[in-house]
């Protein structure tokens, strides 16, 4: 499985968003991570459909939309129409997880299911064969720039084992507090999709992205 970098634009300078995204695309980041926050499921409010439409027009990267919103089934169609290639919802935010995953699939795009640090991996079991990706949060969702919660590595190891035991070729994404300095731990634990916001968009974006891709490529 190829390792994938998914830069989180939440950490970008929004007055230079187009250039910032271009630098990640030119330096190999296959995905772009789009953190939608509603101020209900998480304390922050970030951005939504109009921004996704503009971003869609400006990049060929896979748009990896992370919905940190209450009852996401309400907006699945809209985010798919606005350009999402992959929609990840939080298990903790769905009244009916199966119905929500079906709604994503009905849009012919990939479905992801995310769990917060305090949610047990066992809760994913009923859905593993209905998704393309598990997102194991390595911070409490809601803010960029937080510290990586090391204990979440055990969860990623457990999910990778569950997937292997079930013969499922699941992508596993980790998200939050991931830097070039700790990304090897994330890959070793079995994640193959890495989200990073601060350590991509702060400083030299092109150089940061290229350095991340170097590490991901050397750890296949
Ligand atoms: C947090 C978001 C993350 C965050 C990552 O709720 O889901 O994607 O933006 O940003 P960093 O890499 O700065 O922790
Ligand atoms: Zn995210």
GROMACS .gro file of C-alpha atoms and ligand atoms in nm:
model
  235
    1UNK     CA    1   0.000   0.000   0.000
    2UNK     CA    2   0.149   0.338  -0.104
    3UNK     CA    3   0.186   0.592   0.175
    4UNK     CA    4  -0.024   0.903   0.118
    5UNK     CA    5   0.019   1.259   0.247
    6UNK     CA    6  -0.301   1.457   0.302
    7UNK     CA    7  -0.211   1.817   0.401
    8UNK     CA    8  -0.482   1.980   0.615
    9UNK     CA    9  -0.566   2.322   0.473
   10UNK     CA   10  -0.700   2.432   0.811
   11UNK     CA   11  -0.339   2.532   0.887
   12UNK     CA   12  -0.295   2.730   0.563
   13UNK     CA   13  -0.291   3.110   0.520
   14UNK     CA   14  -0.632   3.159   0.361
   15UNK     CA   15  -0.533   3.475   0.177
   16UNK     CA   16  -0.279   3.259  -0.012
   17UNK     CA   17  -0.479   2.936  -0.019
   18UNK     CA   18  -0.452   2.866  -0.394
   19UNK     CA   19  -0.073   2.902  -0.400
   20UNK     CA   20  -0.037   2.702  -0.080
   21UNK     CA   21  -0.236   2.411  -0.221
   22UNK     CA   22  -0.043   2.423  -0.550
   23UNK     CA   23   0.288   2.387  -0.363
   24UNK     CA   24   0.163   2.069  -0.192
   25UNK     CA   25   0.038   1.927  -0.522
   26UNK     CA   26   0.360   2.009  -0.710
   27UNK     CA   27   0.562   1.836  -0.438
   28UNK     CA   28   0.369   1.511  -0.440
   29UNK     CA   29   0.090   1.528  -0.180
   30UNK     CA   30  -0.170   1.294  -0.332
   31UNK     CA   31  -0.462   1.406  -0.109
   32UNK     CA   32  -0.581   1.735   0.037
   33UNK     CA   33  -0.747   1.725   0.379
   34UNK     CA   34  -1.052   1.947   0.425
   35UNK     CA   35  -1.157   1.994   0.788
   36UNK     CA   36  -1.523   2.093   0.812
   37UNK     CA   37  -1.618   2.203   1.166
   38UNK     CA   38  -1.969   2.312   1.268
   39UNK     CA   39  -1.921   2.456   1.617
   40UNK     CA   40  -2.156   2.184   1.750
   41UNK     CA   41  -1.980   1.846   1.716
   42UNK     CA   42  -1.654   2.035   1.777
   43UNK     CA   43  -1.611   2.381   1.937
   44UNK     CA   44  -1.468   2.549   1.623
   45UNK     CA   45  -1.624   2.665   1.298
   46UNK     CA   46  -1.397   2.631   0.992
   47UNK     CA   47  -1.523   2.641   0.631
   48UNK     CA   48  -1.772   2.464   0.406
   49UNK     CA   49  -1.919   2.419   0.061
   50UNK     CA   50  -1.819   2.739  -0.124
   51UNK     CA   51  -1.456   2.693  -0.022
   52UNK     CA   52  -1.462   2.327  -0.130
   53UNK     CA   53  -1.600   2.427  -0.472
   54UNK     CA   54  -1.314   2.675  -0.522
   55UNK     CA   55  -1.053   2.428  -0.401
   56UNK     CA   56  -1.197   2.161  -0.633
   57UNK     CA   57  -1.148   2.393  -0.932
   58UNK     CA   58  -0.784   2.450  -0.836
   59UNK     CA   59  -0.639   2.104  -0.781
   60UNK     CA   60  -0.636   1.747  -0.908
   61UNK     CA   61  -0.555   1.608  -0.564
   62UNK     CA   62  -0.796   1.366  -0.396
   63UNK     CA   63  -1.022   1.584  -0.180
   64UNK     CA   64  -1.027   1.409   0.157
   65UNK     CA   65  -1.320   1.575   0.336
   66UNK     CA   66  -1.329   1.528   0.713
   67UNK     CA   67  -1.677   1.615   0.842
   68UNK     CA   68  -1.660   1.712   1.209
   69UNK     CA   69  -2.029   1.800   1.207
   70UNK     CA   70  -2.341   1.676   1.381
   71UNK     CA   71  -2.561   1.440   1.178
   72UNK     CA   72  -2.341   1.455   0.863
   73UNK     CA   73  -2.595   1.256   0.656
   74UNK     CA   74  -2.767   1.592   0.601
   75UNK     CA   75  -2.473   1.727   0.396
   76UNK     CA   76  -2.323   1.419   0.224
   77UNK     CA   77  -2.485   1.494  -0.113
   78UNK     CA   78  -2.379   1.863  -0.101
   79UNK     CA   79  -2.016   1.784  -0.021
   80UNK     CA   80  -2.006   1.518  -0.292
   81UNK     CA   81  -2.150   1.764  -0.546
   82UNK     CA   82  -1.901   2.030  -0.434
   83UNK     CA   83  -1.614   1.797  -0.523
   84UNK     CA   84  -1.534   1.559  -0.236
   85UNK     CA   85  -1.364   1.237  -0.352
   86UNK     CA   86  -1.378   1.086  -0.005
   87UNK     CA   87  -1.606   1.181   0.285
   88UNK     CA   88  -1.516   1.077   0.638
   89UNK     CA   89  -1.777   1.105   0.911
   90UNK     CA   90  -1.744   1.059   1.286
   91UNK     CA   91  -1.900   0.747   1.431
   92UNK     CA   92  -1.988   0.959   1.734
   93UNK     CA   93  -2.179   1.214   1.522
   94UNK     CA   94  -2.417   0.980   1.334
   95UNK     CA   95  -2.763   0.881   1.451
   96UNK     CA   96  -2.750   0.595   1.196
   97UNK     CA   97  -2.395   0.507   1.085
   98UNK     CA   98  -2.507   0.251   0.826
   99UNK     CA   99  -2.746   0.497   0.661
  100UNK     CA  100  -2.478   0.766   0.658
  101UNK     CA  101  -2.220   0.536   0.498
  102UNK     CA  102  -2.479   0.423   0.241
  103UNK     CA  103  -2.553   0.788   0.161
  104UNK     CA  104  -2.183   0.846   0.089
  105UNK     CA  105  -2.157   0.534  -0.126
  106UNK     CA  106  -2.467   0.640  -0.319
  107UNK     CA  107  -2.260   0.938  -0.441
  108UNK     CA  108  -2.003   0.696  -0.591
  109UNK     CA  109  -1.725   0.833  -0.375
  110UNK     CA  110  -1.516   0.673  -0.099
  111UNK     CA  111  -1.643   0.646   0.258
  112UNK     CA  112  -1.437   0.693   0.573
  113UNK     CA  113  -1.529   0.644   0.937
  114UNK     CA  114  -1.347   0.832   1.212
  115UNK     CA  115  -1.317   0.773   1.587
  116UNK     CA  116  -1.211   1.024   1.850
  117UNK     CA  117  -0.926   0.936   2.088
  118UNK     CA  118  -1.173   0.821   2.356
  119UNK     CA  119  -1.377   0.592   2.130
  120UNK     CA  120  -1.287   0.220   2.135
  121UNK     CA  121  -1.177   0.056   1.807
  122UNK     CA  122  -1.426  -0.229   1.874
  123UNK     CA  123  -1.705   0.016   1.788
  124UNK     CA  124  -1.579   0.012   1.426
  125UNK     CA  125  -1.628  -0.364   1.382
  126UNK     CA  126  -1.985  -0.356   1.238
  127UNK     CA  127  -1.874  -0.110   0.967
  128UNK     CA  128  -1.529  -0.227   0.853
  129UNK     CA  129  -1.660  -0.400   0.540
  130UNK     CA  130  -1.868  -0.094   0.446
  131UNK     CA  131  -1.587   0.164   0.434
  132UNK     CA  132  -1.272   0.242   0.237
  133UNK     CA  133  -1.083   0.412   0.518
  134UNK     CA  134  -1.067   0.436   0.898
  135UNK     CA  135  -0.955   0.771   1.040
  136UNK     CA  136  -0.794   0.726   1.382
  137UNK     CA  137  -0.781   1.073   1.541
  138UNK     CA  138  -0.453   1.140   1.719
  139UNK     CA  139  -0.592   1.458   1.878
  140UNK     CA  140  -0.933   1.565   2.008
  141UNK     CA  141  -1.101   1.697   1.691
  142UNK     CA  142  -1.162   2.070   1.666
  143UNK     CA  143  -0.825   2.242   1.638
  144UNK     CA  144  -0.500   2.229   1.444
  145UNK     CA  145  -0.161   2.257   1.613
  146UNK     CA  146  -0.233   2.017   1.901
  147UNK     CA  147   0.004   1.760   2.054
  148UNK     CA  148  -0.003   1.403   1.918
  149UNK     CA  149  -0.169   1.160   2.165
  150UNK     CA  150   0.076   0.867   2.166
  151UNK     CA  151  -0.176   0.616   2.302
  152UNK     CA  152  -0.368   0.639   1.974
  153UNK     CA  153  -0.089   0.443   1.802
  154UNK     CA  154  -0.216   0.130   1.979
  155UNK     CA  155  -0.558   0.194   1.826
  156UNK     CA  156  -0.406   0.212   1.477
  157UNK     CA  157  -0.217  -0.114   1.539
  158UNK     CA  158  -0.544  -0.274   1.651
  159UNK     CA  159  -0.738  -0.149   1.348
  160UNK     CA  160  -0.464  -0.269   1.110
  161UNK     CA  161  -0.480  -0.615   1.277
  162UNK     CA  162  -0.859  -0.622   1.258
  163UNK     CA  163  -0.845  -0.533   0.887
  164UNK     CA  164  -0.576  -0.793   0.814
  165UNK     CA  165  -0.761  -1.065   1.012
  166UNK     CA  166  -1.077  -0.985   0.814
  167UNK     CA  167  -0.884  -0.979   0.484
  168UNK     CA  168  -0.981  -0.616   0.422
  169UNK     CA  169  -0.740  -0.382   0.237
  170UNK     CA  170  -0.850  -0.078   0.437
  171UNK     CA  171  -0.673   0.256   0.425
  172UNK     CA  172  -0.596   0.383   0.774
  173UNK     CA  173  -0.551   0.756   0.819
  174UNK     CA  174  -0.414   0.932   1.128
  175UNK     CA  175  -0.486   1.296   1.186
  176UNK     CA  176  -0.364   1.553   1.436
  177UNK     CA  177  -0.024   1.650   1.574
  178UNK     CA  178   0.171   1.466   1.302
  179UNK     CA  179   0.512   1.613   1.216
  180UNK     CA  180   0.810   1.490   1.018
  181UNK     CA  181   0.961   1.411   1.358
  182UNK     CA  182   0.693   1.158   1.458
  183UNK     CA  183   0.546   1.038   1.127
  184UNK     CA  184   0.760   0.721   1.121
  185UNK     CA  185   0.580   0.601   1.439
  186UNK     CA  186   0.249   0.658   1.262
  187UNK     CA  187   0.358   0.454   0.959
  188UNK     CA  188   0.505   0.178   1.178
  189UNK     CA  189   0.172   0.148   1.360
  190UNK     CA  190   0.004   0.066   1.028
  191UNK     CA  191  -0.139   0.396   0.902
  192UNK     CA  192  -0.085   0.460   0.529
  193UNK     CA  193  -0.260   0.798   0.498
  194UNK     CA  194  -0.102   1.081   0.698
  195UNK     CA  195  -0.268   1.415   0.768
  196UNK     CA  196  -0.049   1.708   0.860
  197UNK     CA  197  -0.151   2.073   0.881
  198UNK     CA  198   0.100   2.276   1.087
  199UNK     CA  199   0.409   2.089   0.969
  200UNK     CA  200   0.317   2.138   0.603
  201UNK     CA  201   0.172   2.488   0.590
  202UNK     CA  202   0.394   2.665   0.844
  203UNK     CA  203   0.725   2.777   0.686
  204UNK     CA  204   0.834   2.659   0.340
  205UNK     CA  205   0.536   2.461   0.210
  206UNK     CA  206   0.716   2.315  -0.091
  207UNK     CA  207   1.015   2.205   0.118
  208UNK     CA  208   0.795   2.069   0.402
  209UNK     CA  209   0.586   1.867   0.156
  210UNK     CA  210   0.889   1.729  -0.028
  211UNK     CA  211   1.050   1.629   0.302
  212UNK     CA  212   0.732   1.453   0.418
  213UNK     CA  213   0.707   1.268   0.085
  214UNK     CA  214   1.070   1.160   0.119
  215UNK     CA  215   0.994   0.999   0.458
  216UNK     CA  216   0.670   0.840   0.334
  217UNK     CA  217   0.848   0.704   0.027
  218UNK     CA  218   1.134   0.558   0.229
  219UNK     CA  219   0.891   0.374   0.452
  220UNK     CA  220   0.686   0.169   0.207
  221LIG     C1  221  -0.833   1.850   1.388
  221LIG     C2  222  -0.828   1.822   1.239
  221LIG     C3  223  -0.688   1.794   1.189
  221LIG     C4  224  -0.591   1.912   1.210
  221LIG     C5  225  -0.451   1.869   1.176
  221LIG     O1  226  -0.966   1.844   1.432
  221LIG     O2  227  -0.907   1.710   1.205
  221LIG     O3  228  -0.693   1.760   1.051
  221LIG     O4  229  -0.630   2.018   1.126
  221LIG     O5  230  -0.366   1.979   1.196
  221LIG     P1  231  -0.223   1.961   1.268
  221LIG     O6  232  -0.142   1.873   1.176
  221LIG     O7  233  -0.169   2.099   1.279
  221LIG     O8  234  -0.249   1.895   1.401
  222LIG    ZN1  235  -0.896   1.637   1.002
   0.00000   0.00000   0.00000
